[in-house]
mmCIF file of C-alpha atoms in Angstrom:
data_model
loop_
_atom_site.group_PDB
_atom_site.id
_atom_site.type_symbol
_atom_site.label_atom_id
_atom_site.label_comp_id
_atom_site.label_asym_id
_atom_site.label_seq_id
_atom_site.Cartn_x
_atom_site.Cartn_y
_atom_site.Cartn_z
ATOM 1 C CA MET A 227 -88.510 41.391 205.822
ATOM 2 C CA SER A 228 -90.351 39.521 203.191
ATOM 3 C CA LYS A 229 -88.782 35.954 203.166
ATOM 4 C CA ASN A 230 -90.548 32.879 205.896
ATOM 5 C CA LEU A 231 -88.841 33.154 209.130
ATOM 6 C CA ARG A 232 -89.210 31.514 212.282
ATOM 7 C CA LYS A 233 -87.759 30.326 215.610
ATOM 8 C CA SER A 234 -87.530 27.503 217.899
ATOM 9 C CA ALA A 235 -89.597 28.271 220.605
ATOM 10 C CA GLY A 236 -88.609 25.490 223.196
ATOM 11 C CA THR A 237 -88.887 27.466 226.035
ATOM 12 C CA GLN A 238 -90.727 30.802 226.834
ATOM 13 C CA THR A 239 -87.632 32.048 228.944
ATOM 14 C CA HIS A 240 -84.938 33.664 226.341
ATOM 15 C CA ILE A 241 -82.798 34.819 229.281
ATOM 16 C CA PHE A 242 -80.970 32.094 231.692
ATOM 17 C CA LYS A 243 -78.591 32.599 234.296
ATOM 18 C CA GLY A 244 -77.896 36.110 232.657
ATOM 19 C CA HIS A 245 -77.610 34.662 229.286
ATOM 20 C CA HIS A 246 -79.339 34.959 225.916
ATOM 21 C CA ARG A 247 -81.098 31.199 225.269
ATOM 22 C CA PHE A 248 -79.537 29.598 222.016
ATOM 23 C CA GLU A 249 -82.416 29.296 219.334
ATOM 24 C CA HIS A 250 -82.686 28.010 215.918
ATOM 25 C CA TRP A 251 -83.888 30.302 212.856
ATOM 26 C CA TYR A 252 -86.036 28.580 210.445
ATOM 27 C CA ALA A 253 -85.461 31.061 207.224
ATOM 28 C CA ASP A 254 -86.921 30.418 203.123
ATOM 29 C CA ASN A 255 -83.940 31.367 200.770
ATOM 30 C CA GLN A 256 -81.172 31.795 203.065
ATOM 31 C CA VAL A 257 -77.544 31.097 203.005
ATOM 32 C CA TYR A 258 -76.595 29.420 206.425
ATOM 33 C CA LEU A 259 -73.415 28.422 208.167
ATOM 34 C CA LEU A 260 -73.474 25.276 209.960
ATOM 35 C CA THR A 261 -71.419 23.839 212.444
ATOM 36 C CA ALA A 262 -71.572 20.832 215.244
ATOM 37 C CA ARG A 263 -69.034 19.266 217.529
ATOM 38 C CA CYS A 264 -68.827 15.740 219.364
ATOM 39 C CA ARG A 265 -69.544 15.621 222.945
ATOM 40 C CA ASP A 266 -66.480 16.485 225.074
ATOM 41 C CA GLN A 267 -64.696 16.781 221.351
ATOM 42 C CA ALA A 268 -64.153 13.566 221.302
ATOM 43 C CA PRO A 269 -62.432 12.640 218.241
ATOM 44 C CA ALA A 270 -64.820 10.095 216.798
ATOM 45 C CA PHE A 271 -64.392 11.196 212.758
ATOM 46 C CA ALA A 272 -60.469 10.210 213.317
ATOM 47 C CA SER A 273 -61.064 7.140 211.367
ATOM 48 C CA GLU A 274 -61.513 7.039 207.383
ATOM 49 C CA GLN A 275 -64.207 5.059 208.050
ATOM 50 C CA ALA A 276 -66.066 6.953 210.114
ATOM 51 C CA LYS A 277 -65.267 9.948 207.946
ATOM 52 C CA ALA A 278 -67.002 8.194 205.089
ATOM 53 C CA ILE A 279 -70.083 7.495 207.346
ATOM 54 C CA PHE A 280 -70.746 11.207 207.541
ATOM 55 C CA TRP A 281 -70.111 12.518 204.193
ATOM 56 C CA ASP A 282 -72.332 9.608 203.001
ATOM 57 C CA ARG A 283 -75.295 10.266 205.409
ATOM 58 C CA PHE A 284 -74.318 14.011 204.685
ATOM 59 C CA ASN A 285 -74.866 13.676 201.201
ATOM 60 C CA HIS A 286 -77.707 11.726 201.241
ATOM 61 C CA TYR A 287 -79.924 14.229 203.751
ATOM 62 C CA THR A 288 -78.690 17.751 202.470
ATOM 63 C CA GLN A 289 -79.890 16.424 199.001
ATOM 64 C CA ALA A 290 -83.367 15.384 200.367
ATOM 65 C CA HIS A 291 -83.942 18.528 202.101
ATOM 66 C CA SER A 292 -82.522 20.970 199.350
ATOM 67 C CA PHE A 293 -79.973 21.930 200.904
ATOM 68 C CA THR A 294 -77.287 23.253 198.741
ATOM 69 C CA PRO A 295 -73.626 22.649 200.641
ATOM 70 C CA TRP A 296 -70.932 25.217 199.245
ATOM 71 C CA VAL A 297 -68.323 24.176 200.948
ATOM 72 C CA THR A 298 -67.581 21.761 203.969
ATOM 73 C CA SER A 299 -65.138 20.999 206.272
ATOM 74 C CA LEU A 300 -64.636 17.344 208.554
ATOM 75 C CA LEU A 301 -62.196 17.530 211.079
ATOM 76 C CA ASP A 302 -62.158 14.897 214.121
ATOM 77 C CA ASN A 303 -64.175 16.244 216.152
ATOM 78 C CA HIS A 304 -66.770 18.508 214.451
ATOM 79 C CA TYR A 305 -67.564 19.890 211.236
ATOM 80 C CA HIS A 306 -68.710 23.259 209.519
ATOM 81 C CA THR A 307 -70.874 23.459 206.445
ATOM 82 C CA LEU A 308 -71.722 27.012 204.422
ATOM 83 C CA GLY A 309 -74.319 26.833 201.799
ATOM 84 C CA TYR A 310 -78.111 27.524 200.504
ATOM 85 C CA LEU A 311 -81.098 25.954 201.913
ATOM 86 C CA LYS A 312 -84.273 26.193 200.099
ATOM 87 C CA HIS A 313 -87.090 25.973 202.669
ATOM 88 C CA GLY A 314 -86.826 27.156 206.433
ATOM 89 C CA GLN A 315 -89.010 24.573 207.770
ATOM 90 C CA ASP A 316 -86.183 21.273 206.428
ATOM 91 C CA LEU A 317 -83.452 23.052 208.820
ATOM 92 C CA GLY A 318 -84.861 20.764 211.743
ATOM 93 C CA PRO A 319 -85.566 17.373 209.792
ATOM 94 C CA MET A 320 -82.575 17.782 207.651
ATOM 95 C CA MET A 321 -80.293 17.765 211.003
ATOM 96 C CA GLN A 322 -82.065 15.601 213.210
ATOM 97 C CA ARG A 323 -81.607 12.961 210.561
ATOM 98 C CA ILE A 324 -77.952 13.829 209.458
ATOM 99 C CA HIS A 325 -77.098 13.438 213.314
ATOM 100 C CA GLY A 326 -79.182 10.630 213.727
ATOM 101 C CA SER A 327 -78.318 8.133 211.347
ATOM 102 C CA VAL A 328 -73.948 9.503 211.698
ATOM 103 C CA SER A 329 -74.350 8.786 215.364
ATOM 104 C CA LYS A 330 -75.900 5.410 215.167
ATOM 105 C CA ARG A 331 -73.461 3.920 212.234
ATOM 106 C CA VAL A 332 -70.491 5.929 214.073
ATOM 107 C CA ASN A 333 -70.912 4.781 217.405
ATOM 108 C CA ASP A 334 -71.024 1.140 215.772
ATOM 109 C CA THR A 335 -67.202 1.630 214.554
ATOM 110 C CA LEU A 336 -66.122 2.971 218.190
ATOM 111 C CA ASP A 337 -64.632 1.188 221.123
ATOM 112 C CA THR A 338 -66.796 3.071 223.736
ATOM 113 C CA ARG A 339 -70.129 4.389 222.292
ATOM 114 C CA LEU A 340 -70.611 8.400 222.584
ATOM 115 C CA LYS A 341 -73.784 9.018 224.241
ATOM 116 C CA PRO A 342 -75.131 11.712 223.696
ATOM 117 C CA PHE A 343 -72.738 12.025 220.260
ATOM 118 C CA TRP A 344 -73.477 15.689 219.263
ATOM 119 C CA ARG A 345 -73.400 18.644 222.373
ATOM 120 C CA GLU A 346 -72.019 21.758 222.491
ATOM 121 C CA ALA A 347 -72.545 24.431 225.364
ATOM 122 C CA GLY A 348 -76.019 25.183 226.436
ATOM 123 C CA HIS A 349 -76.837 21.580 224.930
ATOM 124 C CA GLN A 350 -77.745 22.146 221.768
ATOM 125 C CA THR A 351 -76.571 19.570 219.334
ATOM 126 C CA TYR A 352 -75.451 21.936 216.481
ATOM 127 C CA PHE A 353 -75.493 25.958 215.753
ATOM 128 C CA ASP A 354 -76.781 27.427 212.548
ATOM 129 C CA GLY A 355 -76.070 31.073 211.788
ATOM 130 C CA CYS A 356 -77.818 33.065 208.904
ATOM 131 C CA ILE A 357 -75.767 34.805 206.681
ATOM 132 C CA ARG A 358 -76.432 38.536 206.512
ATOM 133 C CA ASP A 359 -74.595 39.779 203.650
ATOM 134 C CA GLU A 360 -72.110 38.842 200.760
ATOM 135 C CA GLN A 361 -69.243 39.862 203.057
ATOM 136 C CA GLN A 362 -70.007 37.783 205.783
ATOM 137 C CA ALA A 363 -70.826 35.130 203.380
ATOM 138 C CA ARG A 364 -67.507 35.682 201.901
ATOM 139 C CA LYS A 365 -65.726 35.422 205.176
ATOM 140 C CA ALA A 366 -67.509 32.173 206.143
ATOM 141 C CA TYR A 367 -66.506 30.672 203.021
ATOM 142 C CA ARG A 368 -63.099 31.113 203.923
ATOM 143 C CA TYR A 369 -63.323 30.068 207.362
ATOM 144 C CA THR A 370 -64.977 26.954 206.365
ATOM 145 C CA CYS A 371 -61.988 26.237 203.942
ATOM 146 C CA ILE A 372 -59.282 26.937 206.456
ATOM 147 C CA GLN A 373 -60.669 24.523 209.237
ATOM 148 C CA SER A 374 -57.859 21.831 208.788
ATOM 149 C CA GLN A 375 -55.334 24.838 208.796
ATOM 150 C CA ARG A 376 -56.747 26.197 211.572
ATOM 151 C CA HIS A 377 -56.436 22.938 213.833
ATOM 152 C CA LYS A 378 -53.294 22.216 212.648
ATOM 153 C CA VAL A 379 -54.034 19.059 210.781
ATOM 154 C CA CYS A 380 -52.270 20.302 207.800
ATOM 155 C CA ASP A 381 -50.192 23.459 206.134
ATOM 156 C CA ASP A 382 -52.122 23.470 203.011
ATOM 157 C CA TRP A 383 -56.139 23.421 203.412
ATOM 158 C CA THR A 384 -56.506 22.701 199.459
ATOM 159 C CA GLN A 385 -54.666 19.337 200.347
ATOM 160 C CA TYR A 386 -56.761 18.299 202.889
ATOM 161 C CA PRO A 387 -59.100 15.576 201.482
ATOM 162 C CA HIS A 388 -62.047 16.486 203.991
ATOM 163 C CA THR A 389 -62.609 20.002 203.154
ATOM 164 C CA ARG A 390 -64.831 19.646 199.855
ATOM 165 C CA ILE A 391 -65.795 22.492 197.750
ATOM 166 C CA ASN A 392 -69.392 21.974 196.283
ATOM 167 C CA ILE A 393 -69.807 25.183 194.792
ATOM 168 C CA GLU A 394 -66.986 27.641 193.620
ATOM 169 C CA LEU A 395 -67.120 31.191 195.599
ATOM 170 C CA GLU A 396 -67.696 33.341 193.120
ATOM 171 C CA ARG A 397 -70.251 31.147 191.277
ATOM 172 C CA ALA A 398 -72.158 30.827 194.715
ATOM 173 C CA ILE A 399 -71.953 34.462 195.738
ATOM 174 C CA LYS A 400 -73.448 35.498 192.567
ATOM 175 C CA ARG A 401 -76.329 33.481 192.881
ATOM 176 C CA ALA A 402 -77.123 34.107 196.618
ATOM 177 C CA ASN A 403 -77.186 37.496 195.259
ATOM 178 C CA GLU A 404 -79.599 37.174 192.460
ATOM 179 C CA LEU A 405 -81.733 35.135 195.071
ATOM 180 C CA LYS A 406 -81.661 37.812 197.843
ATOM 181 C CA ALA A 407 -80.595 34.652 199.747
ATOM 182 C CA TYR A 408 -79.463 36.480 203.012
ATOM 183 C CA MET A 409 -81.478 37.501 206.141
ATOM 184 C CA THR A 410 -82.242 41.293 206.594
ATOM 185 C CA GLY A 411 -84.262 43.171 208.966
ATOM 186 C CA VAL A 412 -83.093 40.861 212.233
ATOM 187 C CA PRO A 413 -80.018 42.313 214.050
ATOM 188 C CA TYR A 414 -76.881 40.200 214.439
ATOM 189 C CA LYS A 415 -75.185 41.891 217.441
ATOM 190 C CA ARG A 416 -71.797 40.249 217.552
ATOM 191 C CA TYR A 417 -71.718 40.797 213.211
ATOM 192 C CA ASP A 418 -72.999 44.477 213.255
ATOM 193 C CA ASP A 419 -70.072 45.466 216.527
ATOM 194 C CA LYS A 420 -67.295 44.147 214.515
ATOM 195 C CA LYS A 421 -68.935 45.862 211.146
ATOM 196 C CA ARG A 422 -68.983 48.812 212.880
ATOM 197 C CA ARG A 423 -65.466 49.028 214.330
ATOM 198 C CA LYS A 424 -64.005 48.548 210.921
ATOM 199 C CA ASN A 425 -65.916 51.304 209.317
#
């Protein structure tokens, strides 16, 4: 594997209470699926004002850190985005700045402040997945597109204004293939197991 790659190392203990600890991966020239949820699934983005804050800060910091979103979907309590990151070292600062600025400004619109604002199982504030191949990229793209349907917000995701396509699928896939922007050489057990079951 030739691309520059490192992972977070907040602890040397990789197994805790029988489960593998969550780790962030920082890879150059990589297609990422990123997702984050509000603590306790609180609907902090229910208002159009809160959604506008998210989009403003998301667009600002993704551009500042050379992350090119392909497709992004924002719902009332979480978001997903799939896109291309040029420099892996930018992932942590980008997410920190998006989340810090969004949580401060959205909290200012809420009757009761949400602290901490972002939280998932295991106390991580976001999940990052490095895409392994074209097949997984296509599935992740569709998965992000249909979030509003999956969560019964609407019947047709193309009519939902907070699912935004920046790069059409075929164009994105073509460019990712040209750049060889998929992670190789690092096993991903859940994805590999699914592929084996289908073959």
